[in-house]
mmCIF file of C-alpha atoms (C1' of nucleotides) in Angstrom:
data_model
loop_
_atom_site.group_PDB
_atom_site.id
_atom_site.type_symbol
_atom_site.label_atom_id
_atom_site.label_comp_id
_atom_site.label_asym_id
_atom_site.label_seq_id
_atom_site.Cartn_x
_atom_site.Cartn_y
_atom_site.Cartn_z
ATOM 1 C CA UNK A 30 155.582 -28.307 -4.107
ATOM 2 C CA UNK A 31 153.747 -31.889 -3.529
ATOM 3 C CA UNK A 32 154.904 -35.083 -5.878
ATOM 4 C CA UNK A 33 152.675 -35.401 -9.013
ATOM 5 C CA UNK A 34 150.764 -38.984 -9.224
ATOM 6 C CA UNK A 35 151.093 -38.876 -12.492
ATOM 7 C CA UNK A 36 155.045 -38.969 -13.634
ATOM 8 C CA UNK A 37 156.009 -35.422 -15.277
ATOM 9 C CA UNK A 38 156.726 -36.007 -19.066
ATOM 10 C CA UNK A 39 159.068 -34.472 -18.601
ATOM 11 C CA UNK A 40 162.550 -34.842 -18.381
ATOM 12 C CA UNK A 41 161.835 -37.628 -21.827
ATOM 13 C CA UNK A 42 164.196 -36.929 -25.482
ATOM 14 C CA UNK A 43 161.664 -37.419 -27.560
ATOM 15 C CA UNK A 44 158.380 -35.568 -28.211
ATOM 16 C CA UNK A 45 155.129 -36.604 -27.206
ATOM 17 C CA UNK A 46 152.397 -36.087 -30.448
ATOM 18 C CA UNK A 47 151.222 -32.484 -28.533
ATOM 19 C CA UNK A 48 154.826 -31.829 -27.490
ATOM 20 C CA UNK A 49 155.379 -31.088 -31.292
ATOM 21 C CA UNK A 50 152.335 -29.865 -32.574
ATOM 22 C CA UNK A 51 152.773 -27.339 -30.013
ATOM 23 C CA UNK A 52 156.752 -26.457 -30.577
ATOM 24 C CA UNK A 53 155.135 -26.583 -34.654
ATOM 25 C CA UNK A 54 152.916 -23.878 -34.561
ATOM 26 C CA UNK A 55 154.696 -21.846 -31.993
ATOM 27 C CA UNK A 56 157.872 -21.786 -34.369
ATOM 28 C CA UNK A 57 155.793 -19.981 -36.117
ATOM 29 C CA UNK A 58 155.209 -17.940 -34.163
ATOM 30 C CA UNK A 59 157.176 -14.513 -33.908
ATOM 31 C CA UNK A 60 155.546 -13.206 -30.223
ATOM 32 C CA UNK A 61 154.238 -15.208 -27.202
ATOM 33 C CA UNK A 62 150.724 -16.624 -26.980
ATOM 34 C CA UNK A 63 148.560 -17.702 -23.974
ATOM 35 C CA UNK A 64 147.507 -21.957 -23.289
ATOM 36 C CA UNK A 65 144.269 -20.854 -25.178
ATOM 37 C CA UNK A 66 144.702 -18.827 -28.090
ATOM 38 C CA UNK A 67 147.605 -21.786 -29.294
ATOM 39 C CA UNK A 68 144.243 -23.946 -28.754
ATOM 40 C CA UNK A 69 142.125 -21.968 -31.458
ATOM 41 C CA UNK A 70 144.578 -22.016 -33.461
ATOM 42 C CA UNK A 71 145.731 -25.933 -33.777
ATOM 43 C CA UNK A 72 141.750 -26.308 -33.657
ATOM 44 C CA UNK A 73 141.871 -23.889 -36.551
ATOM 45 C CA UNK A 74 143.683 -25.685 -38.097
ATOM 46 C CA UNK A 75 141.809 -29.115 -37.398
ATOM 47 C CA UNK A 76 144.171 -30.483 -35.289
ATOM 48 C CA UNK A 77 142.660 -32.175 -32.795
ATOM 49 C CA UNK A 78 143.771 -31.328 -29.685
ATOM 50 C CA UNK A 79 142.074 -30.753 -26.190
ATOM 51 C CA UNK A 80 142.863 -27.651 -24.052
ATOM 52 C CA UNK A 81 144.005 -29.248 -20.596
ATOM 53 C CA UNK A 82 146.482 -30.828 -23.190
ATOM 54 C CA UNK A 83 148.233 -27.163 -24.204
ATOM 55 C CA UNK A 84 148.119 -26.609 -20.785
ATOM 56 C CA UNK A 85 150.854 -30.272 -19.448
ATOM 57 C CA UNK A 86 152.227 -29.816 -22.773
ATOM 58 C CA UNK A 87 152.828 -25.755 -22.727
ATOM 59 C CA UNK A 88 154.471 -26.905 -18.896
ATOM 60 C CA UNK A 89 156.375 -30.309 -19.884
ATOM 61 C CA UNK A 90 158.540 -28.086 -22.269
ATOM 62 C CA UNK A 91 158.851 -25.032 -19.959
ATOM 63 C CA UNK A 92 159.915 -27.594 -17.447
ATOM 64 C CA UNK A 93 163.029 -29.126 -20.274
ATOM 65 C CA UNK A 94 164.303 -25.435 -20.768
ATOM 66 C CA UNK A 95 162.472 -25.376 -24.388
ATOM 67 C CA UNK A 96 159.671 -22.598 -23.271
ATOM 68 C CA UNK A 97 159.392 -19.652 -21.209
ATOM 69 C CA UNK A 98 156.992 -17.320 -20.190
ATOM 70 C CA UNK A 99 155.523 -14.745 -18.574
ATOM 71 C CA UNK A 100 152.464 -13.091 -17.339
ATOM 72 C CA UNK A 101 150.133 -10.358 -19.171
ATOM 73 C CA UNK A 102 148.114 -7.486 -16.744
ATOM 74 C CA UNK A 103 145.137 -9.479 -16.892
ATOM 75 C CA UNK A 104 147.043 -12.341 -15.327
ATOM 76 C CA UNK A 105 147.257 -15.023 -18.568
ATOM 77 C CA UNK A 106 150.702 -16.629 -19.124
ATOM 78 C CA UNK A 107 152.354 -16.213 -22.485
ATOM 79 C CA UNK A 108 154.019 -18.645 -23.653
ATOM 80 C CA UNK A 109 157.288 -18.611 -26.215
ATOM 81 C CA UNK A 110 160.593 -20.128 -27.393
ATOM 82 C CA UNK A 111 163.079 -19.210 -24.582
ATOM 83 C CA UNK A 112 165.590 -17.790 -27.658
ATOM 84 C CA UNK A 113 162.395 -15.755 -29.261
ATOM 85 C CA UNK A 114 163.809 -13.802 -25.991
ATOM 86 C CA UNK A 115 162.327 -10.721 -25.541
ATOM 87 C CA UNK A 116 161.885 -9.008 -22.717
ATOM 88 C CA UNK A 117 159.511 -5.934 -22.217
ATOM 89 C CA UNK A 118 157.377 -2.042 -21.302
ATOM 90 C CA UNK A 119 154.113 -3.041 -19.826
ATOM 91 C CA UNK A 120 151.603 -0.376 -19.452
ATOM 92 C CA UNK A 121 150.259 -0.393 -15.683
ATOM 93 C CA UNK A 122 146.927 1.161 -15.992
ATOM 94 C CA UNK A 123 145.890 -0.325 -20.096
ATOM 95 C CA UNK A 124 147.672 -3.505 -19.666
ATOM 96 C CA UNK A 125 149.598 -2.930 -23.652
ATOM 97 C CA UNK A 126 152.932 -3.721 -23.746
ATOM 98 C CA UNK A 127 155.891 -3.311 -25.671
ATOM 99 C CA UNK A 128 158.604 -5.128 -26.390
ATOM 100 C CA UNK A 129 162.409 -4.129 -25.426
ATOM 101 C CA UNK A 130 165.078 -4.863 -27.185
ATOM 102 C CA UNK A 131 167.824 -4.334 -25.381
ATOM 103 C CA UNK A 132 168.608 -6.492 -22.501
ATOM 104 C CA UNK A 133 171.588 -5.367 -19.858
ATOM 105 C CA UNK A 134 171.609 -8.665 -18.336
ATOM 106 C CA UNK A 135 172.959 -12.006 -19.609
ATOM 107 C CA UNK A 136 176.105 -10.922 -18.367
ATOM 108 C CA UNK A 137 174.239 -11.583 -14.686
ATOM 109 C CA UNK A 138 173.197 -14.526 -15.677
ATOM 110 C CA UNK A 139 176.603 -15.726 -17.503
ATOM 111 C CA UNK A 140 177.908 -15.172 -13.568
ATOM 112 C CA UNK A 141 174.962 -16.929 -12.143
ATOM 113 C CA UNK A 142 175.034 -19.995 -13.903
ATOM 114 C CA UNK A 143 179.134 -20.681 -12.936
ATOM 115 C CA UNK A 144 178.817 -20.002 -9.795
ATOM 116 C CA UNK A 145 175.870 -21.910 -8.399
ATOM 117 C CA UNK A 146 173.704 -24.691 -7.968
ATOM 118 C CA UNK A 147 170.706 -23.750 -9.786
ATOM 119 C CA UNK A 148 170.041 -25.051 -12.673
ATOM 120 C CA UNK A 149 169.032 -21.437 -15.388
ATOM 121 C CA UNK A 150 166.941 -21.722 -18.614
ATOM 122 C CA UNK A 151 165.426 -18.366 -19.210
ATOM 123 C CA UNK A 152 165.580 -15.014 -17.262
ATOM 124 C CA UNK A 153 161.614 -12.212 -17.837
ATOM 125 C CA UNK A 154 162.757 -7.857 -17.128
ATOM 126 C CA UNK A 155 159.955 -5.870 -17.879
ATOM 127 C CA UNK A 156 159.606 -3.150 -17.462
ATOM 128 C CA UNK A 157 156.041 -1.197 -15.936
ATOM 129 C CA UNK A 158 154.606 2.283 -15.326
ATOM 130 C CA UNK A 159 151.497 4.684 -17.654
ATOM 131 C CA UNK A 160 151.795 4.955 -20.985
ATOM 132 C CA UNK A 161 151.345 7.877 -21.888
ATOM 133 C CA UNK A 162 148.082 7.408 -23.493
ATOM 134 C CA UNK A 163 146.762 6.589 -19.848
ATOM 135 C CA UNK A 164 149.384 9.281 -18.150
ATOM 136 C CA UNK A 165 146.937 11.678 -19.409
ATOM 137 C CA UNK A 166 143.965 9.943 -19.237
ATOM 138 C CA UNK A 167 144.730 9.291 -15.109
ATOM 139 C CA UNK A 168 145.836 13.306 -14.535
ATOM 140 C CA UNK A 169 142.154 13.824 -15.863
ATOM 141 C CA UNK A 170 140.353 12.085 -12.415
ATOM 142 C CA UNK A 171 143.149 13.778 -10.446
ATOM 143 C CA UNK B 1 142.067 -1.228 -22.122
ATOM 144 C CA UNK B 2 137.675 0.318 -21.690
ATOM 145 C CA UNK B 3 137.168 3.301 -19.463
ATOM 146 C CA UNK B 4 136.161 2.671 -15.745
ATOM 147 C CA UNK B 5 132.700 3.366 -15.189
ATOM 148 C CA UNK B 6 134.009 4.772 -11.599
ATOM 149 C CA UNK B 7 136.619 6.805 -11.935
ATOM 150 C CA UNK B 8 139.394 5.219 -10.219
ATOM 151 C CA UNK B 9 140.543 6.055 -8.020
ATOM 152 C CA UNK B 10 144.201 6.634 -8.268
ATOM 153 C CA UNK B 11 146.230 9.927 -8.975
ATOM 154 C CA UNK B 12 144.719 11.810 -6.505
ATOM 155 C CA UNK B 13 147.030 13.009 -3.319
ATOM 156 C CA UNK B 14 145.479 11.842 0.094
ATOM 157 C CA UNK B 15 145.022 8.086 0.943
ATOM 158 C CA UNK B 16 142.065 6.235 1.785
ATOM 159 C CA UNK B 17 140.766 5.098 4.673
ATOM 160 C CA UNK B 18 142.575 1.198 3.657
ATOM 161 C CA UNK B 19 144.646 2.636 1.617
ATOM 162 C CA UNK B 20 146.460 3.285 4.771
ATOM 163 C CA UNK B 21 145.893 0.122 6.750
ATOM 164 C CA UNK B 22 147.098 -1.301 4.030
ATOM 165 C CA UNK B 23 150.542 0.432 3.730
ATOM 166 C CA UNK B 24 151.160 0.443 7.348
ATOM 167 C CA UNK B 25 151.032 -3.384 7.227
ATOM 168 C CA UNK B 26 153.378 -4.030 4.375
ATOM 169 C CA UNK B 27 155.717 -0.769 5.657
ATOM 170 C CA UNK B 28 156.658 -3.720 8.480
ATOM 171 C CA UNK B 29 156.937 -6.938 5.994
ATOM 172 C CA UNK B 30 160.079 -7.360 4.281
ATOM 173 C CA UNK B 31 158.750 -9.175 1.766
ATOM 174 C CA UNK B 32 156.367 -9.638 -1.058
ATOM 175 C CA UNK B 33 153.092 -10.479 0.533
ATOM 176 C CA UNK B 34 149.572 -12.117 -1.534
ATOM 177 C CA UNK B 35 146.164 -10.254 -1.227
ATOM 178 C CA UNK B 36 144.647 -12.766 1.200
ATOM 179 C CA UNK B 37 147.778 -12.551 2.839
ATOM 180 C CA UNK B 38 146.877 -8.947 3.575
ATOM 181 C CA UNK B 39 143.405 -9.185 3.881
ATOM 182 C CA UNK B 40 143.816 -12.105 6.624
ATOM 183 C CA UNK B 41 146.635 -10.064 8.154
ATOM 184 C CA UNK B 42 144.263 -6.462 8.307
ATOM 185 C CA UNK B 43 141.525 -9.441 9.690
ATOM 186 C CA UNK B 44 143.481 -10.960 12.689
ATOM 187 C CA UNK B 45 144.912 -7.417 13.820
ATOM 188 C CA UNK B 46 140.817 -6.805 14.105
ATOM 189 C CA UNK B 47 140.970 -4.450 11.065
ATOM 190 C CA UNK B 48 137.909 -4.170 9.400
ATOM 191 C CA UNK B 49 137.888 -4.806 5.480
ATOM 192 C CA UNK B 50 137.463 -6.488 2.467
ATOM 193 C CA UNK B 51 138.962 -8.911 0.788
ATOM 194 C CA UNK B 52 137.838 -7.104 -2.631
ATOM 195 C CA UNK B 53 139.257 -4.253 -0.808
ATOM 196 C CA UNK B 54 141.962 -5.086 0.381
ATOM 197 C CA UNK B 55 142.702 -6.195 -4.650
ATOM 198 C CA UNK B 56 141.380 -1.913 -5.746
ATOM 199 C CA UNK B 57 143.373 -0.719 -2.197
ATOM 200 C CA UNK B 58 146.383 -2.557 -4.345
ATOM 201 C CA UNK B 59 146.112 -1.786 -7.767
ATOM 202 C CA UNK B 60 144.980 1.750 -6.642
ATOM 203 C CA UNK B 61 148.656 2.120 -4.212
ATOM 204 C CA UNK B 62 150.485 -0.343 -7.717
ATOM 205 C CA UNK B 63 148.980 2.840 -10.593
ATOM 206 C CA UNK B 64 150.432 5.569 -7.748
ATOM 207 C CA UNK B 65 153.642 4.286 -8.428
ATOM 208 C CA UNK B 66 153.925 3.379 -4.941
ATOM 209 C CA UNK B 67 153.743 -0.939 -5.203
ATOM 210 C CA UNK B 68 154.481 -3.203 -7.294
ATOM 211 C CA UNK B 69 153.197 -6.712 -8.040
ATOM 212 C CA UNK B 70 154.820 -9.895 -9.651
ATOM 213 C CA UNK B 71 153.411 -13.336 -9.964
ATOM 214 C CA UNK B 72 154.260 -16.922 -8.393
ATOM 215 C CA UNK B 73 154.387 -19.823 -10.210
ATOM 216 C CA UNK B 74 150.789 -20.738 -8.887
ATOM 217 C CA UNK B 75 149.783 -17.705 -10.941
ATOM 218 C CA UNK B 76 149.274 -15.600 -7.668
ATOM 219 C CA UNK B 77 149.968 -11.255 -7.849
ATOM 220 C CA UNK B 78 152.825 -10.551 -5.579
ATOM 221 C CA UNK B 79 153.194 -7.123 -4.245
ATOM 222 C CA UNK B 80 155.582 -5.314 -2.034
ATOM 223 C CA UNK B 81 156.607 -1.657 -2.339
ATOM 224 C CA UNK B 82 158.483 -0.559 -4.611
ATOM 225 C CA UNK B 83 161.890 0.871 -2.015
ATOM 226 C CA UNK B 84 161.679 -2.529 -1.266
ATOM 227 C CA UNK B 85 162.903 -3.155 -5.074
ATOM 228 C CA UNK B 86 163.643 -7.216 -4.718
ATOM 229 C CA UNK B 87 164.910 -9.875 -7.933
ATOM 230 C CA UNK B 88 164.408 -12.974 -7.661
ATOM 231 C CA UNK B 89 165.657 -16.611 -8.651
ATOM 232 C CA UNK B 90 162.889 -19.492 -9.446
ATOM 233 C CA UNK B 91 162.684 -22.834 -9.771
ATOM 234 C CA UNK B 92 159.835 -23.806 -12.188
ATOM 235 C CA UNK B 93 159.319 -26.526 -10.692
ATOM 236 C CA UNK B 94 158.889 -25.980 -7.531
ATOM 237 C CA UNK B 95 157.979 -23.123 -7.249
ATOM 238 C CA UNK B 96 160.732 -22.149 -4.497
ATOM 239 C CA UNK B 97 162.010 -18.161 -5.069
ATOM 240 C CA UNK B 98 165.480 -17.030 -3.466
ATOM 241 C CA UNK B 99 166.245 -13.242 -3.778
ATOM 242 C CA UNK B 100 168.515 -11.366 -5.495
ATOM 243 C CA UNK B 101 170.460 -8.476 -4.926
ATOM 244 C CA UNK B 102 172.399 -7.125 -7.974
ATOM 245 C CA UNK B 103 170.549 -5.997 -10.172
ATOM 246 C CA UNK B 104 172.370 -4.683 -13.852
ATOM 247 C CA UNK B 105 169.424 -2.866 -14.980
ATOM 248 C CA UNK B 106 168.445 0.079 -13.526
ATOM 249 C CA UNK B 107 171.637 1.877 -16.335
ATOM 250 C CA UNK B 108 168.534 1.308 -18.885
ATOM 251 C CA UNK B 109 166.014 2.203 -16.421
ATOM 252 C CA UNK B 110 167.535 5.675 -17.018
ATOM 253 C CA UNK B 111 167.471 5.852 -20.292
ATOM 254 C CA UNK B 112 164.389 3.669 -20.983
ATOM 255 C CA UNK B 113 163.281 6.863 -18.639
ATOM 256 C CA UNK B 114 164.612 10.288 -19.594
ATOM 257 C CA UNK B 115 164.326 8.848 -23.757
ATOM 258 C CA UNK B 116 160.779 7.989 -23.837
ATOM 259 C CA UNK B 117 156.601 9.502 -22.808
ATOM 260 C CA UNK B 118 156.635 5.802 -21.452
ATOM 261 C CA UNK B 119 156.110 6.921 -16.668
ATOM 262 C CA UNK B 120 157.877 3.872 -15.585
ATOM 263 C CA UNK B 121 157.124 2.996 -11.899
ATOM 264 C CA UNK B 122 159.158 -0.441 -12.413
ATOM 265 C CA UNK B 123 160.484 -2.849 -13.219
ATOM 266 C CA UNK B 124 160.715 -6.957 -12.650
ATOM 267 C CA UNK B 125 163.852 -9.519 -13.476
ATOM 268 C CA UNK B 126 163.328 -12.611 -12.804
ATOM 269 C CA UNK B 127 165.248 -15.942 -13.641
ATOM 270 C CA UNK B 128 164.048 -19.068 -13.797
ATOM 271 C CA UNK B 129 165.385 -23.211 -14.052
ATOM 272 C CA UNK B 130 165.983 -25.212 -11.959
ATOM 273 C CA UNK B 131 166.407 -25.289 -8.353
ATOM 274 C CA UNK B 132 168.389 -28.776 -7.788
ATOM 275 C CA UNK B 133 166.746 -30.361 -5.848
ATOM 276 C CA UNK B 134 164.491 -30.660 -8.529
ATOM 277 C CA UNK B 135 166.762 -31.101 -10.697
ATOM 278 C CA UNK B 136 167.278 -34.621 -9.751
ATOM 279 C CA UNK B 137 164.000 -34.944 -9.303
ATOM 280 C CA UNK B 138 163.364 -35.105 -12.821
ATOM 281 C CA UNK B 139 166.704 -37.020 -13.877
ATOM 282 C CA UNK B 140 164.920 -39.672 -11.948
ATOM 283 C CA UNK B 141 162.129 -39.526 -14.164
ATOM 284 C CA UNK B 142 164.139 -40.100 -17.493
ATOM 285 C "C1'" DC C 28 124.698 16.722 0.008
ATOM 286 C "C1'" DT C 29 126.415 14.331 -3.261
ATOM 287 C "C1'" DG C 30 130.383 11.228 -5.549
ATOM 288 C "C1'" DG C 31 133.805 8.475 -3.906
ATOM 289 C "C1'" DA C 32 135.341 4.190 -1.124
ATOM 290 C "C1'" DT C 33 134.157 0.065 1.094
ATOM 291 C "C1'" DG C 34 131.897 -4.795 2.233
ATOM 292 C "C1'" DC C 35 129.606 -8.562 0.429
ATOM 293 C "C1'" DA C 36 128.298 -12.002 -2.568
ATOM 294 C "C1'" DA C 37 128.438 -13.677 -6.512
ATOM 295 C "C1'" DA C 38 130.649 -13.990 -11.295
ATOM 296 C "C1'" DC C 39 134.670 -14.364 -13.967
ATOM 297 C "C1'" DG C 40 138.674 -16.405 -16.070
ATOM 298 C "C1'" DC C 41 142.794 -18.753 -16.391
ATOM 299 C "C1'" DT C 42 144.480 -23.382 -14.745
ATOM 300 C "C1'" DT C 43 144.423 -27.825 -13.029
ATOM 301 C "C1'" DT C 44 142.677 -32.787 -12.100
ATOM 302 C "C1'" DG C 45 139.129 -37.321 -12.134
ATOM 303 C "C1'" DC C 46 138.525 -40.563 -15.270
ATOM 304 C "C1'" DA C 47 138.508 -43.459 -19.483
ATOM 305 C "C1'" DA C 48 139.806 -44.239 -23.564
ATOM 306 C "C1'" DA C 49 142.950 -44.421 -26.732
ATOM 307 C "C1'" DT C 50 148.164 -44.190 -28.063
ATOM 308 C "C1'" DA C 51 152.916 -46.069 -27.571
ATOM 309 C "C1'" DG C 52 156.353 -49.094 -27.760
ATOM 310 C "C1'" DC D 30 150.729 -56.373 -23.055
ATOM 311 C "C1'" DT D 31 151.412 -51.711 -19.769
ATOM 312 C "C1'" DA D 32 152.448 -47.123 -19.071
ATOM 313 C "C1'" DT D 33 152.042 -42.619 -21.037
ATOM 314 C "C1'" DT D 34 149.004 -39.862 -23.148
ATOM 315 C "C1'" DT D 35 145.124 -37.456 -23.996
ATOM 316 C "C1'" DG D 36 140.388 -34.843 -23.769
ATOM 317 C "C1'" DC D 37 136.422 -33.898 -21.633
ATOM 318 C "C1'" DA D 38 134.239 -32.575 -18.459
ATOM 319 C "C1'" DA D 39 133.691 -30.636 -13.334
ATOM 320 C "C1'" DA D 40 136.194 -29.163 -10.097
ATOM 321 C "C1'" DG D 41 139.685 -25.119 -8.966
ATOM 322 C "C1'" DC D 42 141.154 -20.571 -7.475
ATOM 323 C "C1'" DG D 43 142.986 -15.502 -7.229
ATOM 324 C "C1'" DT D 44 140.183 -12.090 -8.970
ATOM 325 C "C1'" DT D 45 136.833 -8.908 -10.689
ATOM 326 C "C1'" DT D 46 132.443 -6.799 -10.703
ATOM 327 C "C1'" DG D 47 127.177 -5.642 -8.715
ATOM 328 C "C1'" DC D 48 125.021 -3.232 -5.733
ATOM 329 C "C1'" DA D 49 123.660 -1.764 -1.547
ATOM 330 C "C1'" DT D 50 125.813 0.603 2.353
ATOM 331 C "C1'" DC D 51 128.789 3.571 4.336
ATOM 332 C "C1'" DC D 52 131.504 7.652 4.623
ATOM 333 C "C1'" DA D 53 134.350 12.094 4.062
ATOM 334 C "C1'" DG D 54 133.739 17.135 2.112
#
DNA sequence: CTGGATGCAAACGCTTTGCAAATAG
DNA sequence: CTATTTGCAAAGCGTTTGCATCCAG
């Protein structure tokens, strides 16, 4: 990746105005949301913010290890706090996503953490397949 | 998700022309590729195919449990055969991705498979953080 | 013949970028 | 006062869709 023209607003200790706004909102949410949803919510709360700023903010928070993201089946990025670590069972056909509680990966993550130069912030684990409804729907078309 | 106007070209036993083309190419590749890369490769081999068809084909193969996908950091979908199951360690800053051999998840997957109506095709597991180079680069900006 | 598959180009939607104004320290 | 940060609008870019044509059975 090429060097950025604007130096990154990433590895500083203090939060910018928008970072504080976004972070505060996310702490009140219990699930992952898209940038556009965050944008709309903030606007509804009469908090002035631009969509581009939301994206820039989320990128910065991600590089600081505060926020994590995964991609929904429609190609949208869904953001959540790293602490709210959850995995999913996602239907390839309808895109519906069911949260999972179990996570057998923390052990491996610990190993990787101690043995590599790579600095791990978070991981995503997602199972893909067909939910029961979509299994039926597709069988009909056979 | 709404019902599709064209019934899915998904759960039939035989392969369409394009499915055969794409599948054959993918079997000769050892890593995940984007739809556009597949399109270019096929064109270079003088195999007539449209980009839209590549996308439709990949979707169909995914719904049949033959192909899996993950999203690269730049938002592109990367496709591979389900058999070539690999996980990754991905840098949030430069986007570089390192393949992982270990996978502690198959056990959980087996459990899910037997206990749920959900029909699991594959899973993705990805670790995100900063590679050593990017750690340095970002520290400078502090 | 009939319905699905394909190609092309246009449309879409999420995300990023250029640039000038606002803000922070 | 200088360097970031922000907002807006425009551009970017991967993906999807409309539609006419092609092909398979």
